[in-house]
Coordinates of C-alpha atoms in Angstrom, one line a residue:
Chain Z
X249 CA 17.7 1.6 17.4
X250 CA 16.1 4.8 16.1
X251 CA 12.5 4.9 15.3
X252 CA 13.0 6.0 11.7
X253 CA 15.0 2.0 11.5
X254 CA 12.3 0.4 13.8
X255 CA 9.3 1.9 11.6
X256 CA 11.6 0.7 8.3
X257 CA 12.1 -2.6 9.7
X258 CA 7.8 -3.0 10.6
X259 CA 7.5 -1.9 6.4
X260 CA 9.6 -4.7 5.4
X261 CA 8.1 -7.0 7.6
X262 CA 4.3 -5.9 6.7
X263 CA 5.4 -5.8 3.0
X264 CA 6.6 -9.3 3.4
X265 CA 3.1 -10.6 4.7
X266 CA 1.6 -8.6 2.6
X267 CA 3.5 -10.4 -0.3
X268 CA 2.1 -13.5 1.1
X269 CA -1.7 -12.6 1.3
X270 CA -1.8 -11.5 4.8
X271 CA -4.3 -8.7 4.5
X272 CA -3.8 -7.4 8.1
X273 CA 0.1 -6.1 7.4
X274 CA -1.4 -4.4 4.0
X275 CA -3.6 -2.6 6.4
X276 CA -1.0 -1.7 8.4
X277 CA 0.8 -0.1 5.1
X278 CA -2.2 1.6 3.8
X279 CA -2.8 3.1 7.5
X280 CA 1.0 4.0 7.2
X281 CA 0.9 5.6 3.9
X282 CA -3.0 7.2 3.1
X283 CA -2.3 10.3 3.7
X284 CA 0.7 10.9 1.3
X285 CA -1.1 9.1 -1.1
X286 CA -4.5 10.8 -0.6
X287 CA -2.9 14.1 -0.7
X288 CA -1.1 13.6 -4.4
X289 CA -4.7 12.3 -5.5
X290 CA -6.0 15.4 -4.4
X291 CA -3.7 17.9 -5.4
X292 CA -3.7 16.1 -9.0
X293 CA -7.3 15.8 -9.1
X294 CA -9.1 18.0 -7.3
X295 CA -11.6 16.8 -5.2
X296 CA -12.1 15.2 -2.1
X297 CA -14.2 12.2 -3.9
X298 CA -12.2 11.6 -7.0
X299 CA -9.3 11.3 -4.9
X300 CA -10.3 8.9 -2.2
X301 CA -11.5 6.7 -4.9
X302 CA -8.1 7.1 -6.5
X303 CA -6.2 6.1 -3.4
X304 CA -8.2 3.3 -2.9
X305 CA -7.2 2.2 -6.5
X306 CA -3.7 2.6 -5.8
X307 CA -3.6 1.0 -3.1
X308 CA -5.6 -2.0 -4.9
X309 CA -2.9 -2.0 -7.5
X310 CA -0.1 -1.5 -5.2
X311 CA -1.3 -4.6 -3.6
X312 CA -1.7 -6.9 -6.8
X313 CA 2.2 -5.6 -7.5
X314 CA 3.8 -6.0 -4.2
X315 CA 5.9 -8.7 -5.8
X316 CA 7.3 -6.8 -8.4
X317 CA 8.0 -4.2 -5.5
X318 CA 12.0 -3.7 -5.3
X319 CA 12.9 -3.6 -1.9
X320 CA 16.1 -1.6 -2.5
X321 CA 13.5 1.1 -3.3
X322 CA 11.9 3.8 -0.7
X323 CA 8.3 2.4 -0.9
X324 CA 6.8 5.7 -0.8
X325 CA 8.1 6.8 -4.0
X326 CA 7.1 3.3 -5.5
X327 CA 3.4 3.9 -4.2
X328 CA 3.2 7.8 -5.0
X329 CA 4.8 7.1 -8.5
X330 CA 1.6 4.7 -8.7
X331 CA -0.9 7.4 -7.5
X332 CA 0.5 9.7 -10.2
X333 CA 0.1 7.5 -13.0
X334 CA -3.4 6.4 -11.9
X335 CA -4.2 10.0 -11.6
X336 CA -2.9 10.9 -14.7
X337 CA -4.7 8.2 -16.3
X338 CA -8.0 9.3 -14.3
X339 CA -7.6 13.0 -16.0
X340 CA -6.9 11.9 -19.3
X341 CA -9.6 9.2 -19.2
X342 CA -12.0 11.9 -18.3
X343 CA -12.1 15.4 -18.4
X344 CA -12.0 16.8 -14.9
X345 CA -15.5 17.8 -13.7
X346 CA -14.5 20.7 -11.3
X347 CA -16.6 20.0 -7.8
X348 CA -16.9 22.5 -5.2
X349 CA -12.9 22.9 -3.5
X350 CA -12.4 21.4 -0.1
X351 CA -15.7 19.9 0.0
X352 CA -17.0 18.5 3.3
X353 CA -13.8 19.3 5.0
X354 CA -14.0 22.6 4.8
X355 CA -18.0 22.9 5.5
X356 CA -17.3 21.3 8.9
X357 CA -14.4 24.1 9.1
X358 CA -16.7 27.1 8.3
X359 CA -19.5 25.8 10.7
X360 CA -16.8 25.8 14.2
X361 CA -16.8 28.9 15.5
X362 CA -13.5 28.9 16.7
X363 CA -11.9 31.1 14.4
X364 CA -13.1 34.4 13.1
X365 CA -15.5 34.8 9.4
X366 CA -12.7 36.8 7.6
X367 CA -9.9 34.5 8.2
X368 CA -11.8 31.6 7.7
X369 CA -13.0 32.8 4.3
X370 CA -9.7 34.2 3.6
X371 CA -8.2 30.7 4.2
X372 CA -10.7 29.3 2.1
X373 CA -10.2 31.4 -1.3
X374 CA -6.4 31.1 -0.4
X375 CA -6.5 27.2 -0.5
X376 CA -9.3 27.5 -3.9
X377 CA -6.8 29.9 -5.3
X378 CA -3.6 27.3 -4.9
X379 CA -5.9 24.6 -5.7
X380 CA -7.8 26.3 -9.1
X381 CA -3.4 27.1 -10.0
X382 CA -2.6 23.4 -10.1
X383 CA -5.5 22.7 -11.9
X384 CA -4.4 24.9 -14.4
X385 CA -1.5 22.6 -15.5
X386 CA -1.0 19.8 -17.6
X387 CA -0.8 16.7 -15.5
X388 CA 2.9 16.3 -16.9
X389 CA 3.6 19.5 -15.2
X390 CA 1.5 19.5 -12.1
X391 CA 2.8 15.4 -10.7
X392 CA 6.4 17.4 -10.0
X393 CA 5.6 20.8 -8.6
X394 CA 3.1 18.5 -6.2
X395 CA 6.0 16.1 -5.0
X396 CA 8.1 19.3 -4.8
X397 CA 6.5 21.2 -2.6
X398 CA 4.3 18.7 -0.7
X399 CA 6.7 16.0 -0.2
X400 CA 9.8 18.2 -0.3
X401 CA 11.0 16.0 -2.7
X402 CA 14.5 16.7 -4.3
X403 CA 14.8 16.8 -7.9
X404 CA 16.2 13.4 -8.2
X405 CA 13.7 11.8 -5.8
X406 CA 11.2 13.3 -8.6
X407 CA 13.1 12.3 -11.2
X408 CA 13.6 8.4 -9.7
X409 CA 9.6 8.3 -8.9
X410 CA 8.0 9.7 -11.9
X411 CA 11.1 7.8 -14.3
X412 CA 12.5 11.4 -15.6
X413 CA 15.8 12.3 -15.9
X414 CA 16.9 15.2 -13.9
X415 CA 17.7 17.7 -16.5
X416 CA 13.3 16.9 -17.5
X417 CA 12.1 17.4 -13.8
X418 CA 14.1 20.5 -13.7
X419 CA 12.4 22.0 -17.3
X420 CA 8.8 20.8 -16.1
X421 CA 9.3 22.5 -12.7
X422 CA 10.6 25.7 -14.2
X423 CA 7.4 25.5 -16.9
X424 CA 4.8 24.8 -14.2
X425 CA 5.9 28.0 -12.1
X426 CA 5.8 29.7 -14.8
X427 CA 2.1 28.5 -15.9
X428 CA 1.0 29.4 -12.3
X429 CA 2.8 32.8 -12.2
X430 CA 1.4 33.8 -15.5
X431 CA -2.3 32.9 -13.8
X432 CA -1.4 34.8 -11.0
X433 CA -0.5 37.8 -12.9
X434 CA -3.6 37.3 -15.3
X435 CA -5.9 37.5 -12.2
X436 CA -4.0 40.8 -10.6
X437 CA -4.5 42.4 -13.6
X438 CA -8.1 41.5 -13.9
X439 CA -8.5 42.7 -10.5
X440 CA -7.1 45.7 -10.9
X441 CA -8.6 46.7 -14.2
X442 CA -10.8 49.9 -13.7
X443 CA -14.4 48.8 -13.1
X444 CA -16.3 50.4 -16.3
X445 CA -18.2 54.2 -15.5
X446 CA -22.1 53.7 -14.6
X447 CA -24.1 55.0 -18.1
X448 CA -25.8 58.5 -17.2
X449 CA -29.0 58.4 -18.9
Chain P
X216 CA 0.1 40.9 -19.7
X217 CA 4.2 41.0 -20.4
X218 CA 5.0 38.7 -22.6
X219 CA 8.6 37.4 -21.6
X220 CA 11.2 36.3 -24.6
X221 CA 13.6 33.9 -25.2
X222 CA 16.2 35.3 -22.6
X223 CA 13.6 36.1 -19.8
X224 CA 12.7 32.7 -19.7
X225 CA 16.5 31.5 -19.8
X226 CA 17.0 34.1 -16.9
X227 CA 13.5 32.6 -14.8
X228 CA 14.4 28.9 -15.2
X229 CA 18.1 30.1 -13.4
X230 CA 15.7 32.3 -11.1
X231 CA 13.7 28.9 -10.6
X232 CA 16.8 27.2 -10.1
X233 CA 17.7 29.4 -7.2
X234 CA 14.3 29.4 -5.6
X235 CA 15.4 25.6 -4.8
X236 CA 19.1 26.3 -3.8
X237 CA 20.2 24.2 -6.8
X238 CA 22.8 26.9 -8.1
X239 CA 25.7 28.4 -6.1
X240 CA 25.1 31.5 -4.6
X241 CA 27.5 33.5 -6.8
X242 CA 25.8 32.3 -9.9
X243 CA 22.5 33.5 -7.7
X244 CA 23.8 37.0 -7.3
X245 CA 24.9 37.4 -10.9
X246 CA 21.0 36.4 -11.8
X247 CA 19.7 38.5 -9.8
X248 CA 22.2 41.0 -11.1
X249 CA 20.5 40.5 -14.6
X250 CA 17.1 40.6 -13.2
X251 CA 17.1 44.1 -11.9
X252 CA 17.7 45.3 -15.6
X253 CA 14.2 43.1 -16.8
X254 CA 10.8 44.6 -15.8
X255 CA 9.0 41.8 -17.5
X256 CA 10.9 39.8 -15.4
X257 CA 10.6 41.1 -12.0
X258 CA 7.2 41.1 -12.6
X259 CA 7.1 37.5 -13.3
X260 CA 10.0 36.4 -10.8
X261 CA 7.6 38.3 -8.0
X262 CA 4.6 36.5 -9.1
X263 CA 7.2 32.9 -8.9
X264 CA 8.3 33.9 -5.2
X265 CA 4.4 34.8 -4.2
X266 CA 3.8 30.9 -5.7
X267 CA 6.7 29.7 -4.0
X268 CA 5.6 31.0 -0.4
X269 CA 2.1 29.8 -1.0
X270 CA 2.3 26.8 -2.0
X271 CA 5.4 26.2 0.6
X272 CA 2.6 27.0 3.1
X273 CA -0.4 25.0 1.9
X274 CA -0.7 21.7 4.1
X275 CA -1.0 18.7 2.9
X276 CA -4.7 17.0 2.6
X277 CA -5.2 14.1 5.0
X278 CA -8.3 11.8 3.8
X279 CA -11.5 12.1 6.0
X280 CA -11.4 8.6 7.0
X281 CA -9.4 5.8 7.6
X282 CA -8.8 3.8 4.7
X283 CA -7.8 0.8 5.5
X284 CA -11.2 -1.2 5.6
X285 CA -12.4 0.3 2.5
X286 CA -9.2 -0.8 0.7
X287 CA -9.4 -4.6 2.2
X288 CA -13.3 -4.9 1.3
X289 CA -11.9 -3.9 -2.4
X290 CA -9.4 -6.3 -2.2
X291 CA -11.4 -9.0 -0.7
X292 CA -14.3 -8.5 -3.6
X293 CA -11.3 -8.5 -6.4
X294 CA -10.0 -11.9 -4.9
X295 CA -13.5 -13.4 -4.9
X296 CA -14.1 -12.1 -8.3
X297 CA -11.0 -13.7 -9.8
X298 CA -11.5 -17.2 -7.8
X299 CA -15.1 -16.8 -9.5
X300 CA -13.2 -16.3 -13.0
X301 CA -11.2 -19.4 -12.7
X302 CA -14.1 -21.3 -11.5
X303 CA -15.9 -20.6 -15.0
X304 CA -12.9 -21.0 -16.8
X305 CA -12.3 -24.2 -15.7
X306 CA -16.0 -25.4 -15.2
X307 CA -16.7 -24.1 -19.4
X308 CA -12.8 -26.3 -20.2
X309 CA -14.5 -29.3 -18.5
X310 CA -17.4 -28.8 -20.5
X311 CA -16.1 -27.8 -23.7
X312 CA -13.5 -30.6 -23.7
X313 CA -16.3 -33.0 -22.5
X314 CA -18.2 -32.2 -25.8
X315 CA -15.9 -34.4 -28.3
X316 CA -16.2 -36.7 -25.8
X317 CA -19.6 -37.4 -25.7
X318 CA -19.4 -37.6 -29.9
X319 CA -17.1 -40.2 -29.8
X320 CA -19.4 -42.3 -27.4
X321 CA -22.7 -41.4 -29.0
X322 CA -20.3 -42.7 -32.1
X323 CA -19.5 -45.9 -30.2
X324 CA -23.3 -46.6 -29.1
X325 CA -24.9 -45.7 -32.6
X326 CA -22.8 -47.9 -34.3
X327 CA -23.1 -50.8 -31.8
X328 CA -26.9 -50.3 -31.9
X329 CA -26.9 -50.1 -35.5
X330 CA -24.8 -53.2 -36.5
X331 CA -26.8 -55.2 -33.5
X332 CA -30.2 -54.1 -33.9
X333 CA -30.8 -53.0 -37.4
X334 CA -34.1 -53.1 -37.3
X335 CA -35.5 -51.3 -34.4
X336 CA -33.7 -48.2 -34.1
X337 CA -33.3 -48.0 -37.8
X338 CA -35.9 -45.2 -38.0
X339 CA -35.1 -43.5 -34.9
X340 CA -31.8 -42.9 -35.4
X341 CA -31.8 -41.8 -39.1
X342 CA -31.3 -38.0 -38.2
X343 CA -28.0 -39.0 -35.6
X344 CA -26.3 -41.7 -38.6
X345 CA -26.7 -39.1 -41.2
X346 CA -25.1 -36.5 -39.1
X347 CA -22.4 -39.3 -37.9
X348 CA -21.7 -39.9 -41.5
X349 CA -21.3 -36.1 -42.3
X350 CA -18.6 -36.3 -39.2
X351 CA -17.3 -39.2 -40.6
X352 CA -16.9 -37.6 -44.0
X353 CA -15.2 -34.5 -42.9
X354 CA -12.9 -36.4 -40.6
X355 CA -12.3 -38.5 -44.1
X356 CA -11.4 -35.5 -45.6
X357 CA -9.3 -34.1 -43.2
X358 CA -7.6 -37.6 -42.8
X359 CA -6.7 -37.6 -46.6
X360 CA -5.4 -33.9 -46.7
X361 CA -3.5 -34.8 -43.4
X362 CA -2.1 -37.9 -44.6
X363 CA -1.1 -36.1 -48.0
X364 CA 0.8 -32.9 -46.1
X365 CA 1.9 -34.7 -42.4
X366 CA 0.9 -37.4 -39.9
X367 CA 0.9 -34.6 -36.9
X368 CA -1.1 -31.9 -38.7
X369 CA -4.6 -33.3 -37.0
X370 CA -3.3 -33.6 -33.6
X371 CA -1.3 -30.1 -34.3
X372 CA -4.9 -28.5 -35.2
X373 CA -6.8 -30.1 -32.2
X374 CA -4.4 -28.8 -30.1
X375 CA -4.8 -25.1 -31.7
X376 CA -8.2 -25.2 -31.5
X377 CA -7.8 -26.9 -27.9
X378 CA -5.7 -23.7 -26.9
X379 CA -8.0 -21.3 -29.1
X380 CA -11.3 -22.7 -27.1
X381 CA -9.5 -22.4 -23.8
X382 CA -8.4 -18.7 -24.5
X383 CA -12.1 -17.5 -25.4
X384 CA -13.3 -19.3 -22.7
X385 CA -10.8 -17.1 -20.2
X386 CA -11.4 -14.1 -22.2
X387 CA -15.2 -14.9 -22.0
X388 CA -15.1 -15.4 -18.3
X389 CA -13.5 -12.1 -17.7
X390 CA -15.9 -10.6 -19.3
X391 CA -18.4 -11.9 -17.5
X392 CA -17.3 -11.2 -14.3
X393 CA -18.0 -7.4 -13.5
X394 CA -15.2 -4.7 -12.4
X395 CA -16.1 -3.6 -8.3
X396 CA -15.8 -0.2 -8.4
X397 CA -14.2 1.2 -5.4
X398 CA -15.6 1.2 -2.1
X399 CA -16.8 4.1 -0.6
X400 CA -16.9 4.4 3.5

């Protein structure tokens, strides 16, 4: 049996319990799937604390709908399609208060020494830069560029976990690149204008 | 910045399109083809492949702690709320339901006590007959109008209101009952 079928066969088995109000299998999923699901949170939202409250939420709700859970269904599109909408929900019930990128993370990064200033910083702005680019987007358009490129989700996977048709995923990935490219090139050219003469008095 | 037209952005999305190998390579080459003939485009379609390779790179976020224990204590003080909520519910249905109950037997003693000992609790219970009789006169009323329309429409209503009373009280409960927020570790 290959560990991919062994670690399927666990899921079903903890999803079962979990069904059935055994809280110890539901920690077993959350332990199996926080990370994906933090990381959508993230990327949709922002922050480090907005997002870990947001996985916790949908994990609460994924718990309260384990029975309507289809089994024939890869549970980590049934659980990141929930993430999405409660993020989506989160940004539209609010608007986004933008908190300091990376957060504590990245403080406990800056204070090892093991790696150079520069790159450290360069990291840094890199990562703010990719980070301030999702922002940008509507939530329509960010929930697919995030499963593409941090899940490596195909186009129908999108389409099957965010209930789009393929032809839509394909439009709102095409619009989104676009979006960021157009930042991108908005910034370059900021940078680059000429920085105005010094006033000789 | 270049603005792009209607057939720059038909060119990108086909660009986008083979950023994710979804279109044959032919097809890719005859793109590309098109591309080299579009400034505005290459300008854009090198700004899409400098996205592409960045965010291809970025690693996903892992959350600083384990979740797990935060997400049972939320789920643990949701059950407890909701076991609460059904514990009002059914402790304000008791009540409300014991309520009619109590009239009838108030009813009951009043008029024993009344037709037995006229004379002593004449005075005393006034107030009660008076308000017995004004019970007595609506349930009349209703009586006559539901004799006149149906024989069911009185226990029809008392179950309405029945089912009205027991949906406020659930609504009320809820609301009582304040919404954890989510735990933080």
């Amino acid at each position: 049996m290959t560990a991919a079928t062994s670690r399927q066969d666990d899921e079903r088995i903890w999803i079962e319990q979990a069904r059935q109000g055994d809280h110890a299998a539901f920690a077993h999923i959350v332990q199996a799937y926080q990370r994906p699901v933090y990381n959508l949170c993230y990327r949709m939202l922002g922050n480090q604390v907005e997002a870990e409250d947001a996985a916790q939420e949908t994990f609460l709700r994924a718990y309260n709908n384990l029975h309507r859970y289809d089994p024939n269904r890869k549970f980590l599109n049934w659980i990141l399609s929930i993430a999405s909408n409660h993020s989506i929900d989160r940004l539209r019930r609010k608007r986004h208060i933008q908190v300091s990128l990376e957060d504590a993370p990245f403080a406990e990064q800056l204070r090892s020494h093991d790696e150079p200033l520069q790159a450290r910083v360069e990291r840094k702005e890199k990562a703010d830069a990719i980070q301030h680019w999702v922002d940008q987007l509507s939530p329509n358009y960010r929930t697919p560029l995030i499963l593409l490129y941090w899940y490596d989700y195909s186009y129908e996977e999108i389409a099957e976990t965010l209930k789009l048709s393929v032809p839509a995923v394909k439009s709102r990935l095409h619009r989104a690149r676009k979006q960021v490219a157009e930042l991108m090139l908005a910034e370059q050219a900021t940078r680059s204008a000429p920085t105005p003469a010094p006033i000789s008095v | 910045m270049q603005q792009t037209t209607h057939d720059c952005d038909a060119l990108l999305g086909q660009l986008s399109l083979c950023l994710d190998k979804l279109l044959p390579e032919a097809d890719c080459a005859h793109v590309h083809a098109e591309l080299a003939q579009c400034p505005t485009c290459q300008a854009f379609y090198r700004a899409m492949l400098q996205v592409d390779q960045t965010l291809r790179a970025a690693p996903q976020k892992a959350p600083a702690y384990d979740m797990s224990a935060a997400v049972l204590a939320l789920i643990a003080q949701r059950e407890k709320r909701q076991k609460r909520a059904l514990g009002f519910t059914l402790l304000l249905s008791g009540a409300m339901s014991l309520v009619p109950t109590l009239v009838v037997i108030l009813s009951i003693i009043i008029a024993f006590w009344t037709t037995t000992n006229p004379g002593i609790l004449q005075t005393g219970v006034d107030v009660i007959i008076s308000l017995v009789n004004v019970i007595r006169a609506l349930v009349l009323t209703f009586g006559v109008l539901g004799n006149a329309i149906s024989p069911w429409i009185l226990p029809t209503l008392a179950a309405l209101v029945s089912v009205l009373l027991l949906f406020l009280t659930i609504v009320w409960a809820r609301k009582i009952v304040p919404a954890p927020s989510p735990a933080r570790v």
